[in-house]
Amino acid sequence: MIIEGHQRTCEMERRTKEVNIVTKINLDGKGNSNVNTGIDFLDHIVVSFSKHSKIDIDLKAKSEDGIKHHLIEDTGIVLGQAIDRALGNRESINRFGNATVPMDESVSSVAVDLIKRQYSHIDMKLEREKIENISQEDIIHFFQSFIGNINCCMHIIVQYGTNDHHKIESAIKATAVALRNAIGIDPNSEGGPTTKGMM
């Protein structure tokens, strides 16, 4: 899909002394993904996001310093920046999206506003210090880095649950569905989805 001459895709690379990440995304995809970060649960999170947002994601990430925190953080940064760039001027998007998604005993709700103001509220109610060999704080930081680099306002709330893995899965799926709604094109949009005249 092309909006005002802008194809909603992005290819980018982030190369630092800590990581080397290459990604290619298509906002108007079918949810196809090819993800390899070297961290199985992080791969699972990104693949789930791709599937349920319908954003095609090709991502390869390599740690250069062996520090897991840097790889997880920078994966969130790159994905967020790629979505921000692919959105262009955001003039014809729905702007708002929300979703409530269950995963067995866990339920998460997400609301997003794609206005270009950074704000995140994340309440995942995680209890274990590590989930699938990733620290609780690194999982939350992934979400923070991702949201901040999309340049948007997002609230992620796990309503309840007893299994931390399921809480994270319901949260990423709700994030994906809410974003899928927000990035959708509104054919009746005139002058952009804001009274300010710019996003």
PDB file of C-alpha atoms in Angstrom:
ATOM      1  CA  MET A   1       0.000   0.000   0.000  1.00  0.00           C
ATOM      2  CA  ILE A   2       1.285   3.471  -0.852  1.00  0.00           C
ATOM      3  CA  ILE A   3       0.029   6.548   0.964  1.00  0.00           C
ATOM      4  CA  GLU A   4       0.767   9.861  -0.763  1.00  0.00           C
ATOM      5  CA  GLY A   5       3.785   8.339  -2.474  1.00  0.00           C
ATOM      6  CA  HIS A   6       5.077   6.825   0.745  1.00  0.00           C
ATOM      7  CA  GLN A   7       5.365   3.062   0.921  1.00  0.00           C
ATOM      8  CA  ARG A   8       4.975   2.028   4.513  1.00  0.00           C
ATOM      9  CA  THR A   9       8.177   0.041   4.801  1.00  0.00           C
ATOM     10  CA  CYS A  10      11.509   0.589   6.481  1.00  0.00           C
ATOM     11  CA  GLU A  11      14.942  -0.988   6.333  1.00  0.00           C
ATOM     12  CA  MET A  12      17.504  -0.009   8.932  1.00  0.00           C
ATOM     13  CA  GLU A  13      20.612  -1.124  10.763  1.00  0.00           C
ATOM     14  CA  ARG A  14      21.839  -0.313  14.249  1.00  0.00           C
ATOM     15  CA  ARG A  15      25.531  -1.024  14.686  1.00  0.00           C
ATOM     16  CA  THR A  16      27.232  -0.120  17.969  1.00  0.00           C
ATOM     17  CA  LYS A  17      30.028  -1.549  20.099  1.00  0.00           C
ATOM     18  CA  GLU A  18      27.304  -3.485  21.906  1.00  0.00           C
ATOM     19  CA  VAL A  19      25.032  -4.845  19.150  1.00  0.00           C
ATOM     20  CA  ASN A  20      24.543  -5.255  15.433  1.00  0.00           C
ATOM     21  CA  ILE A  21      20.879  -5.316  14.404  1.00  0.00           C
ATOM     22  CA  VAL A  22      19.421  -5.300  10.889  1.00  0.00           C
ATOM     23  CA  THR A  23      15.693  -5.156  10.287  1.00  0.00           C
ATOM     24  CA  LYS A  24      13.174  -4.729   7.497  1.00  0.00           C
ATOM     25  CA  ILE A  25       9.476  -4.160   8.158  1.00  0.00           C
ATOM     26  CA  ASN A  26       6.290  -3.684   6.154  1.00  0.00           C
ATOM     27  CA  LEU A  27       3.356  -2.140   8.021  1.00  0.00           C
ATOM     28  CA  ASP A  28       0.934  -3.411   5.389  1.00  0.00           C
ATOM     29  CA  GLY A  29       2.064  -7.003   5.502  1.00  0.00           C
ATOM     30  CA  LYS A  30       0.475 -10.289   6.501  1.00  0.00           C
ATOM     31  CA  GLY A  31       2.276 -10.947   9.755  1.00  0.00           C
ATOM     32  CA  ASN A  32       5.173 -12.876   8.257  1.00  0.00           C
ATOM     33  CA  SER A  33       8.398 -12.881  10.225  1.00  0.00           C
ATOM     34  CA  ASN A  34      11.971 -14.094  10.197  1.00  0.00           C
ATOM     35  CA  VAL A  35      13.514 -13.279  13.560  1.00  0.00           C
ATOM     36  CA  ASN A  36      16.814 -14.320  15.113  1.00  0.00           C
ATOM     37  CA  THR A  37      18.165 -12.487  18.150  1.00  0.00           C
ATOM     38  CA  GLY A  38      19.939 -15.423  19.770  1.00  0.00           C
ATOM     39  CA  ILE A  39      17.455 -15.243  22.689  1.00  0.00           C
ATOM     40  CA  ASP A  40      14.615 -17.703  22.181  1.00  0.00           C
ATOM     41  CA  PHE A  41      11.966 -15.956  24.270  1.00  0.00           C
ATOM     42  CA  LEU A  42      12.758 -12.555  22.716  1.00  0.00           C
ATOM     43  CA  ASP A  43      12.351 -14.176  19.282  1.00  0.00           C
ATOM     44  CA  HIS A  44       8.987 -15.533  20.427  1.00  0.00           C
ATOM     45  CA  ILE A  45       7.840 -12.089  21.617  1.00  0.00           C
ATOM     46  CA  VAL A  46       8.788 -10.397  18.320  1.00  0.00           C
ATOM     47  CA  VAL A  47       7.263 -13.188  16.191  1.00  0.00           C
ATOM     48  CA  SER A  48       4.011 -12.968  18.182  1.00  0.00           C
ATOM     49  CA  PHE A  49       3.960  -9.205  17.716  1.00  0.00           C
ATOM     50  CA  SER A  50       4.463  -9.604  13.967  1.00  0.00           C
ATOM     51  CA  LYS A  51       1.760 -12.251  13.618  1.00  0.00           C
ATOM     52  CA  HIS A  52      -0.946 -10.310  15.452  1.00  0.00           C
ATOM     53  CA  SER A  53      -0.065  -6.799  14.223  1.00  0.00           C
ATOM     54  CA  LYS A  54       0.136  -8.074  10.616  1.00  0.00           C
ATOM     55  CA  ILE A  55       3.456  -6.210  10.323  1.00  0.00           C
ATOM     56  CA  ASP A  56       6.006  -8.208   8.321  1.00  0.00           C
ATOM     57  CA  ILE A  57       9.278  -8.259  10.267  1.00  0.00           C
ATOM     58  CA  ASP A  58      12.688  -9.506   9.185  1.00  0.00           C
ATOM     59  CA  LEU A  59      15.157  -9.011  12.030  1.00  0.00           C
ATOM     60  CA  LYS A  60      18.637 -10.278  12.764  1.00  0.00           C
ATOM     61  CA  ALA A  61      20.350  -9.225  15.976  1.00  0.00           C
ATOM     62  CA  LYS A  62      23.830 -10.077  17.211  1.00  0.00           C
ATOM     63  CA  SER A  63      25.406  -9.170  20.521  1.00  0.00           C
ATOM     64  CA  GLU A  64      28.897  -7.699  20.233  1.00  0.00           C
ATOM     65  CA  ASP A  65      29.607  -7.506  23.977  1.00  0.00           C
ATOM     66  CA  GLY A  66      27.774 -10.590  25.275  1.00  0.00           C
ATOM     67  CA  ILE A  67      25.457  -8.510  27.464  1.00  0.00           C
ATOM     68  CA  LYS A  68      21.849  -9.669  27.192  1.00  0.00           C
ATOM     69  CA  HIS A  69      20.399  -6.375  28.468  1.00  0.00           C
ATOM     70  CA  HIS A  70      21.907  -4.427  25.557  1.00  0.00           C
ATOM     71  CA  LEU A  71      20.582  -6.873  22.967  1.00  0.00           C
ATOM     72  CA  ILE A  72      17.052  -6.837  24.395  1.00  0.00           C
ATOM     73  CA  GLU A  73      16.982  -3.046  24.786  1.00  0.00           C
ATOM     74  CA  ASP A  74      18.341  -2.348  21.306  1.00  0.00           C
ATOM     75  CA  THR A  75      15.942  -4.801  19.679  1.00  0.00           C
ATOM     76  CA  GLY A  76      13.107  -2.751  21.170  1.00  0.00           C
ATOM     77  CA  ILE A  77      14.771   0.472  19.992  1.00  0.00           C
ATOM     78  CA  VAL A  78      15.205  -0.745  16.418  1.00  0.00           C
ATOM     79  CA  LEU A  79      11.676  -2.131  16.100  1.00  0.00           C
ATOM     80  CA  GLY A  80      10.209   1.089  17.467  1.00  0.00           C
ATOM     81  CA  GLN A  81      12.318   3.305  15.204  1.00  0.00           C
ATOM     82  CA  ALA A  82      11.455   1.212  12.145  1.00  0.00           C
ATOM     83  CA  ILE A  83       7.723   1.541  12.824  1.00  0.00           C
ATOM     84  CA  ASP A  84       8.092   5.288  13.409  1.00  0.00           C
ATOM     85  CA  ARG A  85       9.896   5.751  10.084  1.00  0.00           C
ATOM     86  CA  ALA A  86       7.491   3.519   8.176  1.00  0.00           C
ATOM     87  CA  LEU A  87       4.554   5.584   9.478  1.00  0.00           C
ATOM     88  CA  GLY A  88       5.903   8.690   7.748  1.00  0.00           C
ATOM     89  CA  ASN A  89       3.864  11.798   8.568  1.00  0.00           C
ATOM     90  CA  ARG A  90       1.006   9.709  10.032  1.00  0.00           C
ATOM     91  CA  GLU A  91      -1.578  11.880   8.278  1.00  0.00           C
ATOM     92  CA  SER A  92      -4.048   9.212   7.169  1.00  0.00           C
ATOM     93  CA  ILE A  93      -3.870   6.731  10.048  1.00  0.00           C
ATOM     94  CA  ASN A  94      -6.625   5.850  12.504  1.00  0.00           C
ATOM     95  CA  ARG A  95      -4.268   7.093  15.248  1.00  0.00           C
ATOM     96  CA  PHE A  96      -6.012   5.338  18.162  1.00  0.00           C
ATOM     97  CA  GLY A  97      -6.167   1.643  18.926  1.00  0.00           C
ATOM     98  CA  ASN A  98      -7.069  -0.544  21.854  1.00  0.00           C
ATOM     99  CA  ALA A  99      -7.338  -4.244  22.547  1.00  0.00           C
ATOM    100  CA  THR A 100      -7.994  -6.700  25.359  1.00  0.00           C
ATOM    101  CA  VAL A 101      -6.429 -10.100  24.781  1.00  0.00           C
ATOM    102  CA  PRO A 102      -6.529 -13.240  26.946  1.00  0.00           C
ATOM    103  CA  MET A 103      -3.850 -15.898  27.203  1.00  0.00           C
ATOM    104  CA  ASP A 104      -5.325 -18.743  29.231  1.00  0.00           C
ATOM    105  CA  GLU A 105      -5.738 -17.353  32.782  1.00  0.00           C
ATOM    106  CA  SER A 106      -4.110 -13.992  31.965  1.00  0.00           C
ATOM    107  CA  VAL A 107      -5.755 -10.953  30.376  1.00  0.00           C
ATOM    108  CA  SER A 108      -4.056  -7.757  29.143  1.00  0.00           C
ATOM    109  CA  SER A 109      -5.456  -4.460  27.909  1.00  0.00           C
ATOM    110  CA  VAL A 110      -3.558  -1.978  25.740  1.00  0.00           C
ATOM    111  CA  ALA A 111      -4.496   1.505  24.541  1.00  0.00           C
ATOM    112  CA  VAL A 112      -2.348   3.453  22.073  1.00  0.00           C
ATOM    113  CA  ASP A 113      -2.356   6.985  20.652  1.00  0.00           C
ATOM    114  CA  LEU A 114       0.081   7.482  17.776  1.00  0.00           C
ATOM    115  CA  ILE A 115       0.397  11.201  18.413  1.00  0.00           C
ATOM    116  CA  LYS A 116       4.109  12.072  18.470  1.00  0.00           C
ATOM    117  CA  ARG A 117       4.394  12.427  22.244  1.00  0.00           C
ATOM    118  CA  GLN A 118       6.247   9.818  24.240  1.00  0.00           C
ATOM    119  CA  TYR A 119       4.478   8.378  27.233  1.00  0.00           C
ATOM    120  CA  SER A 120       4.235   4.834  28.512  1.00  0.00           C
ATOM    121  CA  HIS A 121       2.474   3.255  31.449  1.00  0.00           C
ATOM    122  CA  ILE A 122       3.358  -0.405  31.887  1.00  0.00           C
ATOM    123  CA  ASP A 123       1.837  -2.574  34.609  1.00  0.00           C
ATOM    124  CA  MET A 124       2.582  -6.211  33.823  1.00  0.00           C
ATOM    125  CA  LYS A 125       2.235  -7.623  37.353  1.00  0.00           C
ATOM    126  CA  LEU A 126       5.224  -9.923  36.834  1.00  0.00           C
ATOM    127  CA  GLU A 127       6.226 -11.869  39.929  1.00  0.00           C
ATOM    128  CA  ARG A 128       9.260 -13.968  39.036  1.00  0.00           C
ATOM    129  CA  GLU A 129      12.693 -12.343  38.764  1.00  0.00           C
ATOM    130  CA  LYS A 130      13.337 -14.261  35.535  1.00  0.00           C
ATOM    131  CA  ILE A 131      10.906 -15.438  32.871  1.00  0.00           C
ATOM    132  CA  GLU A 132      12.305 -17.874  30.280  1.00  0.00           C
ATOM    133  CA  ASN A 133      15.845 -16.817  31.231  1.00  0.00           C
ATOM    134  CA  ILE A 134      15.172 -13.079  30.752  1.00  0.00           C
ATOM    135  CA  SER A 135      15.098 -10.815  33.786  1.00  0.00           C
ATOM    136  CA  GLN A 136      11.798  -9.167  34.664  1.00  0.00           C
ATOM    137  CA  GLU A 137      13.366  -5.704  34.372  1.00  0.00           C
ATOM    138  CA  ASP A 138      14.751  -6.466  30.890  1.00  0.00           C
ATOM    139  CA  ILE A 139      11.310  -7.551  29.659  1.00  0.00           C
ATOM    140  CA  ILE A 140       9.744  -4.321  30.941  1.00  0.00           C
ATOM    141  CA  HIS A 141      12.629  -2.319  29.492  1.00  0.00           C
ATOM    142  CA  PHE A 142      12.050  -3.940  26.089  1.00  0.00           C
ATOM    143  CA  PHE A 143       8.488  -2.627  26.102  1.00  0.00           C
ATOM    144  CA  GLN A 144       9.648   0.815  27.294  1.00  0.00           C
ATOM    145  CA  SER A 145      12.310   1.047  24.578  1.00  0.00           C
ATOM    146  CA  PHE A 146       9.887  -0.129  21.910  1.00  0.00           C
ATOM    147  CA  ILE A 147       7.149   2.366  22.845  1.00  0.00           C
ATOM    148  CA  GLY A 148       9.527   5.295  23.301  1.00  0.00           C
ATOM    149  CA  ASN A 149      11.043   4.829  19.867  1.00  0.00           C
ATOM    150  CA  ILE A 150       7.683   4.540  18.105  1.00  0.00           C
ATOM    151  CA  ASN A 151       7.185   8.030  19.586  1.00  0.00           C
ATOM    152  CA  CYS A 152       3.668   7.471  20.886  1.00  0.00           C
ATOM    153  CA  CYS A 153       1.521   7.208  23.992  1.00  0.00           C
ATOM    154  CA  MET A 154       0.762   3.671  25.140  1.00  0.00           C
ATOM    155  CA  HIS A 155      -0.730   2.078  28.244  1.00  0.00           C
ATOM    156  CA  ILE A 156      -0.157  -1.638  28.843  1.00  0.00           C
ATOM    157  CA  ILE A 157      -1.994  -3.201  31.771  1.00  0.00           C
ATOM    158  CA  VAL A 158      -2.103  -6.872  32.677  1.00  0.00           C
ATOM    159  CA  GLN A 159      -5.494  -7.124  34.332  1.00  0.00           C
ATOM    160  CA  TYR A 160      -4.789 -10.410  36.083  1.00  0.00           C
ATOM    161  CA  GLY A 161      -3.033 -13.735  35.714  1.00  0.00           C
ATOM    162  CA  THR A 162      -0.959 -16.290  37.591  1.00  0.00           C
ATOM    163  CA  ASN A 163       1.583 -17.342  34.951  1.00  0.00           C
ATOM    164  CA  ASP A 164       4.219 -14.716  34.079  1.00  0.00           C
ATOM    165  CA  HIS A 165       4.861 -16.214  30.633  1.00  0.00           C
ATOM    166  CA  HIS A 166       1.164 -15.912  29.819  1.00  0.00           C
ATOM    167  CA  LYS A 167       1.046 -12.335  31.146  1.00  0.00           C
ATOM    168  CA  ILE A 168       3.819 -11.342  28.746  1.00  0.00           C
ATOM    169  CA  GLU A 169       2.204 -13.160  25.827  1.00  0.00           C
ATOM    170  CA  SER A 170      -1.179 -11.547  26.411  1.00  0.00           C
ATOM    171  CA  ALA A 171       0.539  -8.146  26.743  1.00  0.00           C
ATOM    172  CA  ILE A 172       2.495  -8.401  23.481  1.00  0.00           C
ATOM    173  CA  LYS A 173      -0.546  -9.715  21.596  1.00  0.00           C
ATOM    174  CA  ALA A 174      -2.743  -6.917  22.936  1.00  0.00           C
ATOM    175  CA  THR A 175      -0.011  -4.439  21.954  1.00  0.00           C
ATOM    176  CA  ALA A 176       0.053  -5.901  18.459  1.00  0.00           C
ATOM    177  CA  VAL A 177      -3.722  -5.758  17.952  1.00  0.00           C
ATOM    178  CA  ALA A 178      -3.983  -2.220  19.355  1.00  0.00           C
ATOM    179  CA  LEU A 179      -1.193  -1.041  17.037  1.00  0.00           C
ATOM    180  CA  ARG A 180      -2.738  -2.855  14.072  1.00  0.00           C
ATOM    181  CA  ASN A 181      -5.865  -0.790  14.611  1.00  0.00           C
ATOM    182  CA  ALA A 182      -3.980   2.475  15.161  1.00  0.00           C
ATOM    183  CA  ILE A 183      -1.741   2.216  12.061  1.00  0.00           C
ATOM    184  CA  GLY A 184      -4.691   1.338   9.823  1.00  0.00           C
ATOM    185  CA  ILE A 185      -5.585   3.811   7.087  1.00  0.00           C
ATOM    186  CA  ASP A 186      -8.755   5.869   7.447  1.00  0.00           C
ATOM    187  CA  PRO A 187     -10.002   6.548   3.879  1.00  0.00           C
ATOM    188  CA  ASN A 188     -12.229   9.360   5.159  1.00  0.00           C
ATOM    189  CA  SER A 189      -9.461  11.230   6.960  1.00  0.00           C
ATOM    190  CA  GLU A 190      -9.177  14.890   5.975  1.00  0.00           C
ATOM    191  CA  GLY A 191      -6.362  17.024   7.332  1.00  0.00           C
ATOM    192  CA  GLY A 192      -5.019  14.277   9.559  1.00  0.00           C
ATOM    193  CA  PRO A 193      -6.405  12.696  12.762  1.00  0.00           C
ATOM    194  CA  THR A 194      -5.764  15.735  14.995  1.00  0.00           C
ATOM    195  CA  THR A 195      -7.212  19.175  15.710  1.00  0.00           C
ATOM    196  CA  LYS A 196      -3.687  20.600  15.979  1.00  0.00           C
ATOM    197  CA  GLY A 197      -3.040  20.371  12.255  1.00  0.00           C
ATOM    198  CA  MET A 198       0.009  18.144  12.741  1.00  0.00           C
ATOM    199  CA  MET A 199       0.863  14.941  14.554  1.00  0.00           C
TER     200      MET A 199
END
